[in-house]
Structure formats: C-alpha cells, structure tokens
mmCIF file of C-alpha atoms in Angstrom:
data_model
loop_
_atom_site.group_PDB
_atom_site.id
_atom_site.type_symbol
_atom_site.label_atom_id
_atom_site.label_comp_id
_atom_site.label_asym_id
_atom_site.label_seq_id
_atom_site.Cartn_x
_atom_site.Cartn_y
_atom_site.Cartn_z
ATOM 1 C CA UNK A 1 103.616 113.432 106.131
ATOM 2 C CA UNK A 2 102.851 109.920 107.304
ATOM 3 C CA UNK A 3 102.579 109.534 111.240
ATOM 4 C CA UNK A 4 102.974 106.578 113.181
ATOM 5 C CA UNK A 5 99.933 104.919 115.293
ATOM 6 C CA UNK A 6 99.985 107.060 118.764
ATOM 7 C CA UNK A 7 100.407 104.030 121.342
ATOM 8 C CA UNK A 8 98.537 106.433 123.165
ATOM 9 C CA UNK A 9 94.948 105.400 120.828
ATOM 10 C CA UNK A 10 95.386 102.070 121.833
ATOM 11 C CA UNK A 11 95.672 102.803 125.433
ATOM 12 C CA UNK A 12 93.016 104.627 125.445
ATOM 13 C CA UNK A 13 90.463 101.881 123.797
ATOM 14 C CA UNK A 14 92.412 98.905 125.763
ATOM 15 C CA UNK A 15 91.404 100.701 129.057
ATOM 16 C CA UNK A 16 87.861 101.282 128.150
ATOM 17 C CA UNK A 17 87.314 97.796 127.216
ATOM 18 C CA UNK A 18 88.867 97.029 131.035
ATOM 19 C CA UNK A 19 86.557 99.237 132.222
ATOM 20 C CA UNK A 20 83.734 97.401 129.981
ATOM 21 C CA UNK A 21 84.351 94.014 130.953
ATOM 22 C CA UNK A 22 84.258 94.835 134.975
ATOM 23 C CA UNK A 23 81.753 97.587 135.298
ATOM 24 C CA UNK A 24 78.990 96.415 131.866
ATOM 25 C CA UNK A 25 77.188 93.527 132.643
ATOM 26 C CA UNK A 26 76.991 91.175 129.671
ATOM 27 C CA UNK A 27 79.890 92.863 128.051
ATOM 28 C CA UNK A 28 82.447 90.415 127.632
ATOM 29 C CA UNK A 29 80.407 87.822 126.596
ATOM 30 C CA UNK A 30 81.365 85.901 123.272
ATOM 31 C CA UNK A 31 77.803 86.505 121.482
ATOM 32 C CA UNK A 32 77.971 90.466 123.001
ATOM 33 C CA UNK A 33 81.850 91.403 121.806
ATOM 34 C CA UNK A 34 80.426 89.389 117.707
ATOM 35 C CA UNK A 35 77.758 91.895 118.425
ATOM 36 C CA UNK A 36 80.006 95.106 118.799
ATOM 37 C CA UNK A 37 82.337 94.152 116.260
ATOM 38 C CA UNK A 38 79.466 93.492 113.606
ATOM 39 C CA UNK A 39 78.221 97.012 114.829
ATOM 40 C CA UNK A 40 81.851 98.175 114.467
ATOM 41 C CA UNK A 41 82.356 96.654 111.070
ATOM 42 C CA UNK A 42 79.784 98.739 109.015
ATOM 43 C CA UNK A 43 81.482 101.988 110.915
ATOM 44 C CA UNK A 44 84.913 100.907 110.198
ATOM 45 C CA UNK A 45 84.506 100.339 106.514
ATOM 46 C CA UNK A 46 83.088 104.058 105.914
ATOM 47 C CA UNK A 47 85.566 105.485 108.573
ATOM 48 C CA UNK A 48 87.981 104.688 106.017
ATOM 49 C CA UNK A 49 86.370 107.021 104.023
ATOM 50 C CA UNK A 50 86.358 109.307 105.955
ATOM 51 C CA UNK A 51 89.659 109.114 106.723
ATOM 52 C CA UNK A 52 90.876 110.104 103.044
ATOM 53 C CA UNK A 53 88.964 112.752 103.331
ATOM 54 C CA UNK A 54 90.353 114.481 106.684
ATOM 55 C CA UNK A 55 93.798 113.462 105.219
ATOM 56 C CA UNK A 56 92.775 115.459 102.549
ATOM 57 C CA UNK A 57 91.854 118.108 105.025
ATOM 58 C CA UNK A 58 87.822 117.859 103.822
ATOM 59 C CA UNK A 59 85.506 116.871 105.925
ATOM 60 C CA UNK A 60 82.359 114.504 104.628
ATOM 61 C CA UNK A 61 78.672 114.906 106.008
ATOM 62 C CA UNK A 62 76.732 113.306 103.257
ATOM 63 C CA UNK A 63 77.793 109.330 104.196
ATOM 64 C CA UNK A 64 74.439 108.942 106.402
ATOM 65 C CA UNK A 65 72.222 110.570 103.785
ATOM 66 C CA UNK A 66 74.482 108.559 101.312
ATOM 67 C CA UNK A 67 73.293 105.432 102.895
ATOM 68 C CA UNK A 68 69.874 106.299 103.356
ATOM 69 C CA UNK A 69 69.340 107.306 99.149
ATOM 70 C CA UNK A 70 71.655 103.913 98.507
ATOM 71 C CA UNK A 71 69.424 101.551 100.810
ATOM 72 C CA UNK A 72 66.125 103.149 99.166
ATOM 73 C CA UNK A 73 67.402 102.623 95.500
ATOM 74 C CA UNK A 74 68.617 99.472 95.857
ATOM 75 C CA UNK A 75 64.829 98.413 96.960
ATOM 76 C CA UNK A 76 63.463 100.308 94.703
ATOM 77 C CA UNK A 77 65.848 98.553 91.441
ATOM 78 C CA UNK A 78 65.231 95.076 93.272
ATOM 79 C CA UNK A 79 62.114 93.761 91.295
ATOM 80 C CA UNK A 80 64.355 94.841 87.557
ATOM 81 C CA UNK A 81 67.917 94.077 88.720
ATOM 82 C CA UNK A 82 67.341 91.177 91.113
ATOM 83 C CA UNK A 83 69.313 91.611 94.067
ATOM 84 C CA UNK A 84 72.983 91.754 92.836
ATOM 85 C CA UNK A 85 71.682 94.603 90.319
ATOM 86 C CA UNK A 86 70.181 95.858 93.127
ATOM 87 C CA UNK A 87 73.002 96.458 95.465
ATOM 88 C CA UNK A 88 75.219 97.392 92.764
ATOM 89 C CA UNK A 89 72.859 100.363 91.825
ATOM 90 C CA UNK A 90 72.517 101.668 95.515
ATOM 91 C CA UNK A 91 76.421 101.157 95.956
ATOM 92 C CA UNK A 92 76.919 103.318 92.402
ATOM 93 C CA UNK A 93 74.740 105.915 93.950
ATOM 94 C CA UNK A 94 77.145 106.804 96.665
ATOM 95 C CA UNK A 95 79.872 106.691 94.457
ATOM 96 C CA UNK A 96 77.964 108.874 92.210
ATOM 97 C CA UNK A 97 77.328 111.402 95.260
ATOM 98 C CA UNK A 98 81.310 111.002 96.403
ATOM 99 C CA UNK A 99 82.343 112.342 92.771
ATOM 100 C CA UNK A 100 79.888 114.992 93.234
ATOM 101 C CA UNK A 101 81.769 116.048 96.297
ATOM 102 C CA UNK A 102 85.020 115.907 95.005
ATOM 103 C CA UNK A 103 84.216 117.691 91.865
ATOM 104 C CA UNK A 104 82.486 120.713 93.631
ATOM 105 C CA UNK A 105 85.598 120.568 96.386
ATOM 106 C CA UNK A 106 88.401 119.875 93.685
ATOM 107 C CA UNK A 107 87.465 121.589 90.790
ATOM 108 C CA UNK A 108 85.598 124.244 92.106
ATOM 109 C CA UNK A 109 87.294 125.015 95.004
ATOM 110 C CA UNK A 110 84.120 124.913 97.079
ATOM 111 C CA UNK A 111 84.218 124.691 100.952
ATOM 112 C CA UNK A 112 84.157 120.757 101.838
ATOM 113 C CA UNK A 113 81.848 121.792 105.053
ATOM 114 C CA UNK A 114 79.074 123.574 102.392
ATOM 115 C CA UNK A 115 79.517 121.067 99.576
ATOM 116 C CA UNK A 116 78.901 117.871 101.783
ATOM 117 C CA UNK A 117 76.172 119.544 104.204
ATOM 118 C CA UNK A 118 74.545 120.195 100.515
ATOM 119 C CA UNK A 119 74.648 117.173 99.316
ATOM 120 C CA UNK A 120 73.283 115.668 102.572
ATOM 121 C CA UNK A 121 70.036 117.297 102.185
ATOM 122 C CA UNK A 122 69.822 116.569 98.721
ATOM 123 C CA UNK A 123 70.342 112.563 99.449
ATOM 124 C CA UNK A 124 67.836 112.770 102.153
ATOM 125 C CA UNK A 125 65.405 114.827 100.478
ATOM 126 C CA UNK A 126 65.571 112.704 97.417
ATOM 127 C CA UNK A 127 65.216 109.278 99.634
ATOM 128 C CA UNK A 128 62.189 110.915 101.433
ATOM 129 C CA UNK A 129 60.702 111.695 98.319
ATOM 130 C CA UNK A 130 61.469 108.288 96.442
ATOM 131 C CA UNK A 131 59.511 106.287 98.971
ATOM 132 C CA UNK A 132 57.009 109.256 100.601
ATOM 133 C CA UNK A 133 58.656 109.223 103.753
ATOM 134 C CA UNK A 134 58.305 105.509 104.729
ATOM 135 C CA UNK A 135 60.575 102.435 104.585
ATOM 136 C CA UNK A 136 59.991 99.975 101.266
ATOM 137 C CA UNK A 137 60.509 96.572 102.463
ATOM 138 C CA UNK A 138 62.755 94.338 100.387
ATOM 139 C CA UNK A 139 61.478 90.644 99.672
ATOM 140 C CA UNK A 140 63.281 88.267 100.963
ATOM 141 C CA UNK A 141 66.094 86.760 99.257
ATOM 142 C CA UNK A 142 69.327 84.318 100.269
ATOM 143 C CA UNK A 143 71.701 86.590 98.108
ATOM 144 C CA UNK A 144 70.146 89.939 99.499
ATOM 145 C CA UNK A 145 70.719 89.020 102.759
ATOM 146 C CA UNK A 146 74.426 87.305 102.685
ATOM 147 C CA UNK A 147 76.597 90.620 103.114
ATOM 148 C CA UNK A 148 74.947 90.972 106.489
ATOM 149 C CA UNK A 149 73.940 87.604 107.512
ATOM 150 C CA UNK A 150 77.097 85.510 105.627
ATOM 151 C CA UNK A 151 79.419 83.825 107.321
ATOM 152 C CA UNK A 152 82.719 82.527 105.756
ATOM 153 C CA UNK A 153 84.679 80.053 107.652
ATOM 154 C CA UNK A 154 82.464 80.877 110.706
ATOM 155 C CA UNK A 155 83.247 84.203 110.521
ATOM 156 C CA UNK A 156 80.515 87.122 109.650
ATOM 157 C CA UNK A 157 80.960 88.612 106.108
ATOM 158 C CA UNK A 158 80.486 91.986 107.457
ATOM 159 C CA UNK A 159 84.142 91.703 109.783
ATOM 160 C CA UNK A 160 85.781 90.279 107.188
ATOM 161 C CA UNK A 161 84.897 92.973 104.828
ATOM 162 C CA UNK A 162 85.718 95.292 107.866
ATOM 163 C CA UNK A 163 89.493 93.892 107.741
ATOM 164 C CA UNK A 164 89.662 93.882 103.958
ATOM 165 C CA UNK A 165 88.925 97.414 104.245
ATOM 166 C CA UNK A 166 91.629 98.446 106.440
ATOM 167 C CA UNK A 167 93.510 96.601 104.756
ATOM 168 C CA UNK A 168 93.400 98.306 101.449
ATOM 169 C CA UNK A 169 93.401 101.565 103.125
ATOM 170 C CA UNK A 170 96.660 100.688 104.647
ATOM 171 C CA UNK A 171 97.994 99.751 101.189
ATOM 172 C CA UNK A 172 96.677 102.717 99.582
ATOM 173 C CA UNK A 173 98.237 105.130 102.302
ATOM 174 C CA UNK A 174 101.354 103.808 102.965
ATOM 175 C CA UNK A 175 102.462 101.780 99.983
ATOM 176 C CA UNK A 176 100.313 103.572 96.766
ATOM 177 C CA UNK A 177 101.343 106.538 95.334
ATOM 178 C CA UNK A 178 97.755 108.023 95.617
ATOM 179 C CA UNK A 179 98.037 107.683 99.261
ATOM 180 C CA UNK A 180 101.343 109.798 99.322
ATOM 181 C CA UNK A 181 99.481 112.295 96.896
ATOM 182 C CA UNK A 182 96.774 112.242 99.265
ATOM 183 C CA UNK A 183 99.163 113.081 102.426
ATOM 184 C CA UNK A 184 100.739 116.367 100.285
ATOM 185 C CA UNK A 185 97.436 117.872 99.225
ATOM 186 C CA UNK A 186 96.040 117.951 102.371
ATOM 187 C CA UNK A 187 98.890 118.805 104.407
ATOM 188 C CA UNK A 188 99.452 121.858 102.247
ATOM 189 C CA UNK A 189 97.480 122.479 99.081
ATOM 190 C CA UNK A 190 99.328 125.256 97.364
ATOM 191 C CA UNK A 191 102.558 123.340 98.091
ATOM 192 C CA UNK A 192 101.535 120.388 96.518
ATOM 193 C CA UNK A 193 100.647 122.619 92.866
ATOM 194 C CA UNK A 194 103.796 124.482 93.078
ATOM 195 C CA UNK A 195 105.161 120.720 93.094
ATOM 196 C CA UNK A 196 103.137 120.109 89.869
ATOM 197 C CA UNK A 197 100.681 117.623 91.484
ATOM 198 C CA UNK A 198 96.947 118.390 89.804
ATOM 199 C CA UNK A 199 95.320 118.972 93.328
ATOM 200 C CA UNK A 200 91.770 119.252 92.081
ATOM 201 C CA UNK A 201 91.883 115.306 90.497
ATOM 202 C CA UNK A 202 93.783 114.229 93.227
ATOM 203 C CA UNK A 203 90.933 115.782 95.761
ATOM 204 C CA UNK A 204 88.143 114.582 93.256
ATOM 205 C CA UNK A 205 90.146 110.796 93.319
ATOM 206 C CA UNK A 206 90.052 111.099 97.098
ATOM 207 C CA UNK A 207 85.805 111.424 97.131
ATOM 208 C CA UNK A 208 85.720 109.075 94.736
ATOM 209 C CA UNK A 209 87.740 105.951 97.030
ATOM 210 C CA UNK A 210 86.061 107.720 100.092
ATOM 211 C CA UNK A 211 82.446 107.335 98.267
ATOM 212 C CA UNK A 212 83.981 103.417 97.406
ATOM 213 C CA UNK A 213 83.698 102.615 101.025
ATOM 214 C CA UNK A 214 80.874 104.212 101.860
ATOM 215 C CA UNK A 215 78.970 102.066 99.410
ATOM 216 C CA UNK A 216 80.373 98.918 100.932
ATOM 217 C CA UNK A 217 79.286 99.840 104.280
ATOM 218 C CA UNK A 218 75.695 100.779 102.366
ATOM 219 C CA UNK A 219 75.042 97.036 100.915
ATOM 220 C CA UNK A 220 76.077 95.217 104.089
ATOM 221 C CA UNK A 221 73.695 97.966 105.804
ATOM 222 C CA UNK A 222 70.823 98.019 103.609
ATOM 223 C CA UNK A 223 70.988 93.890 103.737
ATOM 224 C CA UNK A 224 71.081 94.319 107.618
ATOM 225 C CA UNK A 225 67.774 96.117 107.511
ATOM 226 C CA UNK A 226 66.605 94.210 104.606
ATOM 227 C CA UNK A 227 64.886 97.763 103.645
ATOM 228 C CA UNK A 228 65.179 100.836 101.791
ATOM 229 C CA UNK A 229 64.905 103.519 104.557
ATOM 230 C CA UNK A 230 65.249 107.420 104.018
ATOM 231 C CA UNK A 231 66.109 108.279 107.287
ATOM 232 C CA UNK A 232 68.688 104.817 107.376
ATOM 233 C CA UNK A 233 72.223 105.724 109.950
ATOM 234 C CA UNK A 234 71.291 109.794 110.750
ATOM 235 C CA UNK A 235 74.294 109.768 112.945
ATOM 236 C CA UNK A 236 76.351 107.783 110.535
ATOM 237 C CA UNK A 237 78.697 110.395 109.086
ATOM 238 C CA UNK A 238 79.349 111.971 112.405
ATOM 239 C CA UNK A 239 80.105 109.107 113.891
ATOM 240 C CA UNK A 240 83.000 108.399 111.456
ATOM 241 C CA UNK A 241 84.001 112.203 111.940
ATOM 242 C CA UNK A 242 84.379 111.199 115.967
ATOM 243 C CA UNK A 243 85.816 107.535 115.213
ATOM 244 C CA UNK A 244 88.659 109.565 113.081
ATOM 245 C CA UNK A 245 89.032 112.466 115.866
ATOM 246 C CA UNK A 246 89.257 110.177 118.753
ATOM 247 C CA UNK A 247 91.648 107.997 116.874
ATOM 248 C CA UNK A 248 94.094 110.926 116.687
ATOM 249 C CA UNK A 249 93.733 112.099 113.003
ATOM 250 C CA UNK A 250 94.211 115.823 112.923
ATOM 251 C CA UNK A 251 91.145 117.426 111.256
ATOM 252 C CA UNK A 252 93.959 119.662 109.822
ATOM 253 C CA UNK A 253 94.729 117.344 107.079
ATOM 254 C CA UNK A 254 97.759 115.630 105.791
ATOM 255 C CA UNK A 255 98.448 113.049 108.347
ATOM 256 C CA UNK A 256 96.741 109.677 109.491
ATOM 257 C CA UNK A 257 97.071 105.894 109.937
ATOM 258 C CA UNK A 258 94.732 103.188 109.286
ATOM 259 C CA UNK A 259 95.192 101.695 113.029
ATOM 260 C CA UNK A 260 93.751 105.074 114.141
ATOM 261 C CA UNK A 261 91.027 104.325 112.329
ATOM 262 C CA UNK A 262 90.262 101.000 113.698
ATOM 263 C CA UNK A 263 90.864 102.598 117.312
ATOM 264 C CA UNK A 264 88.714 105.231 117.000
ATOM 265 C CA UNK A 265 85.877 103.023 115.886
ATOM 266 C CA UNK A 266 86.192 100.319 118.632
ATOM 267 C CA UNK A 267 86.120 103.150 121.288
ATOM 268 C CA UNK A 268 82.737 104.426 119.361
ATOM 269 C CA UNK A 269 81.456 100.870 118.967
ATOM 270 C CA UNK A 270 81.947 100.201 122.437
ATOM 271 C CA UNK A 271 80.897 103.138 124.338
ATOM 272 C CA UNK A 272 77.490 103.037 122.820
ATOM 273 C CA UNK A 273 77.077 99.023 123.247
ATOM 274 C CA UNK A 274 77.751 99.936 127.117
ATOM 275 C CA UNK A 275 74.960 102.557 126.846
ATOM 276 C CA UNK A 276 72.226 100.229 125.754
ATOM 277 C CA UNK A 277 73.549 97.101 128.111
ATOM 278 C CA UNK A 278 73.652 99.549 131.239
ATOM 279 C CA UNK A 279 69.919 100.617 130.329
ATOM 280 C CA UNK A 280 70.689 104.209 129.680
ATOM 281 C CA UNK A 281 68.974 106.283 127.512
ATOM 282 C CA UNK A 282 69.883 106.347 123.552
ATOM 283 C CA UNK A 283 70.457 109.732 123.964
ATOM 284 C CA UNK A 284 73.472 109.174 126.039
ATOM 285 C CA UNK A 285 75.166 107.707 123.080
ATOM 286 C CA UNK A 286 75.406 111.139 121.354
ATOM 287 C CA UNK A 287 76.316 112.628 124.936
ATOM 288 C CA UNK A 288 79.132 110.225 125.237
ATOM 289 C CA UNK A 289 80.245 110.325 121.885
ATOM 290 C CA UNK A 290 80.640 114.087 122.158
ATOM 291 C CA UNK A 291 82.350 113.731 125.640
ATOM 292 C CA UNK A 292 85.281 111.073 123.865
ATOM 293 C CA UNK A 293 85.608 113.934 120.900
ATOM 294 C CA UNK A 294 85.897 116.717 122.570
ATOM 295 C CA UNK A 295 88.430 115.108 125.243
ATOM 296 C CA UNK A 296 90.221 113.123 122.014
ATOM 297 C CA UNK A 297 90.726 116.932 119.807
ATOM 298 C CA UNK A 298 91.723 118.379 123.684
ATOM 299 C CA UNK A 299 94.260 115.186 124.305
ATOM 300 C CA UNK A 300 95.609 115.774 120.876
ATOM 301 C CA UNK A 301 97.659 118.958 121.762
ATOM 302 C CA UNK A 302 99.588 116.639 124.321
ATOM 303 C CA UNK A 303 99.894 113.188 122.848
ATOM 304 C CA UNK A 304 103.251 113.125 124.427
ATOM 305 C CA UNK A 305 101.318 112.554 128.318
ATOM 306 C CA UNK A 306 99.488 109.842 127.087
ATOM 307 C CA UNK A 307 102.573 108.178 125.116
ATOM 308 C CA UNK A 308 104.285 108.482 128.479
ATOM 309 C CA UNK A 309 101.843 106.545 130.355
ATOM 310 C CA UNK A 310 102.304 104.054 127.833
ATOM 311 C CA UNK A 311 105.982 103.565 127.617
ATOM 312 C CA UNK A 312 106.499 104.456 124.052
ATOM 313 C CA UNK A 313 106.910 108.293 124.262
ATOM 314 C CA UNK A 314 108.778 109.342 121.090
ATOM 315 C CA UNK A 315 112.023 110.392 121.643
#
C-alpha cells in the first residue's frame, strides 16, 4: 500500500520556485528563502501529522485550535513550571486532544470530519475562555525562546526539527511496523480486522503520533510568538490538509510518502511568501491556496501527464 514519491510533486514545486525567483522580487534572496523555510518548518512538522491521519483515511481539523489551547497553557503554567514545564504542559495538551480524537474515531467509530470539527471548537472555546479572549504575554526567557530563535551549527532549531520530523515519519512509514499497520487500516478497514489487526488501537495510535507532532510544531510556535494566543494559526490545520493534497496523498486513505509531504508544504510555504512580497492582499493566500488544492485533487486523477513531462512516467 506504500506509493512511491510522484516525480510529478517535485515538478510541480521546482517550477514554482522558477517562477518565484524571476517574477517575486526579493524572493531568492538568502535571508528571504531562511525566511520561507522557517515558515515552512512549523507546517512541515504538523503536516506529518496530518499525514498519518489521511493515511489512515481521517481527516484532522483540531491542529490550529490545538495550537492555540497549547500556546495559552503553556503561558498560563509558565510562572509554576518555569519554561521547560511550561512547554511540556502545552505540548501534553495536544497530545491529550490527539487521543481524544483517536478514541472517539477508533473506538467509537465516530466520523473523523465530526469528531475533529468538535474538538476544534472545544480547544478554541476553552483557549478563549482561559485568557478572556486576549493574548497573555510570556516573560521573557533564553530557554523559552530557543526552539524558535536557536540556532545549532548556524542552522535554526526550528529546520532542523523540521528534518528530524520527516525523518522519523519516513522511518515510521516505511521501515516500522506501525507504519505498515497504518497503510492497511486506512486503505481498507474491514480488511485489515478480518486480518486480525485491532483497527480501533491502531487508529487511536495513529492520533496519538499525529497529536506528537502537532505539539512540536506548538512549542516552536508558541516560542515564536512568545505568547499564549486563543486564536494562534486559524488556518493551521487546513493548511496541512492542502500541503498533504497538493503533495499527492489521496484523501482516500492508505497510501502516502513523506517526500509528498515536504512538497506539498514548500509549494504552500512559497505561494503565500510570494503573496506578501508582491504586496497582495492576505486574503489571496487562502485564494491561492484553494486554487493549488483544487488543481492538485483535479491533477491527481492523471498523475501519469505530469510524470510524462517529467521523464519518469511509470511503466
């Protein structure tokens, strides 16, 4: 149930950042491309959660409101904890809300849509309430502000932890047995119990890890804002859905590739950098983001063109 990377993903993001480096001014510049990668980094990490849930064949809506409860507890458990307590709380919170998921999806057999729009408002709600609606600033602190600010050997904590990531999503998909568990649930659920494989822990496993990068993605953002925030990353969980669908990973479940990942989230880091250089309206980030979705799900019921234009076509 594995799949290859489409060559046709990397194409696609090689030829956008082309276009990006002639048509964006400022674009290709050293300090702008850190920039977009730091940006990137924080999306990549939870679009690997994300992507354990598609291959599941879930879907996840709560990572945004995830995020914003995380950042606000970790704030909030700053002046008790000190700041390693601190992010460790707000990171346990997602997790916390990821096991949620996966219970009510695994065990119950709840839709994944219902369960995770659910949970969203709950998180949000819950941040809103915590801090009455306005951000709680965090005092400043060397160690509070290293997962977004660090550097190691020159470069920025937040990319490495981006690669680490992918890395161990790579491992767990294609060398870990959980990964191949993963693959057979979601590619066909009643299968997978007829094959004696206990579907609802495997599912509730799945939220768990996909809650696991979430948080990582919440400390390096809550440190980037140096803030608890309730209305932290809105956009933040459907911007990993679009990372994952313009990669190439079928929202069907049971296949997908970490490189997919990574390409999908460039393209989305990218296009909206190019918004806000070119002076166009925020807005047009959504606009664009839907245009690359909607043309990525249409593309993906003819791979085979792009592959062609690439040189790679399977055969």
């Amino acid at each position: 149930m594995r799949t290859k990377c489409p060559p046709a993903v990397a194409l696609v993001c090689l030829g956008l950042f082309l276009l990006c480096c002639l048509f964006v001014p400022r674009f290709a510049t050293l300090g702008n491309i850190e920039n977009v990668l730091r940006v990137a980094a924080i999306l990549c990490i939870v679009a690997c959660g994300q992507a354990i849930v598609i291959i599941l064949g879930g879907i996840e809506f709560s990572f945004g409101a995830s995020v914003a409860l995380s950042s606000v507890v970790t704030v909030m458990t700053l002046p008790t904890a000190g700041p390693i307590g601190g992010l460790v709380a707000g990171g346990a919170t997602v997790i916390g809300i990821g096991a949620v998921n996966g219970w009510l999806v695994g065990r119950m057999g709840l839709p994944p849509v219902i369960v995770t729009l659910g949970t969203l408002m709950m998180a949000s709600g819950t941040a809103a309430w915590l801090v009455g609606g306005l951000p709680l600033d965090a005092p400043p602190s060397a160690v509070f502000s290293w997962p977004a600010r660090g550097r190691v050997l020159g470069i920025p904590v937040s990319i490495l932890t981006a690669m680490l990531a992918c890395l161990a999503l790579h491992l767990l998909l294609a060398h870990g047995r959980i990964g191949r568990l993963w693959y057979h649930v979601g590619a066909n659920p009643p299968a997978a119990r007829l094959a004696g494989i206990d579907v609802a822990r495997i599912t509730l496993l799945g939220y768990v890890v996909a809650g696991a990068f979430c948080a990582v993605g919440a400390i390096i953002l809550t440190s980037r804002v140096a803030s608890g925030q309730p209305a932290l990353a809105p956009n933040l969980a459907f911007e990993t859905i679009a990372a994952c669908a313009i990669g190439g990973l079928p929202l069907s479940g049971g296949r997908g590739h970490v490189l997919q990942v990574v390409f999908g989230v460039l393209t989305v880091a990218m296009l909206n950098n190019a918004v806000v250089l070119i002076n166009l309206p925020v807005a047009w980030q959504l606009v664009l983001l839907g245009l690359a979705v909607l043309a990525s799900v249409g593309l993906q019921k003819d791979w085979g063109a792009l592959k062609r234009l690439a040189g790679r076509a399977d055969r």
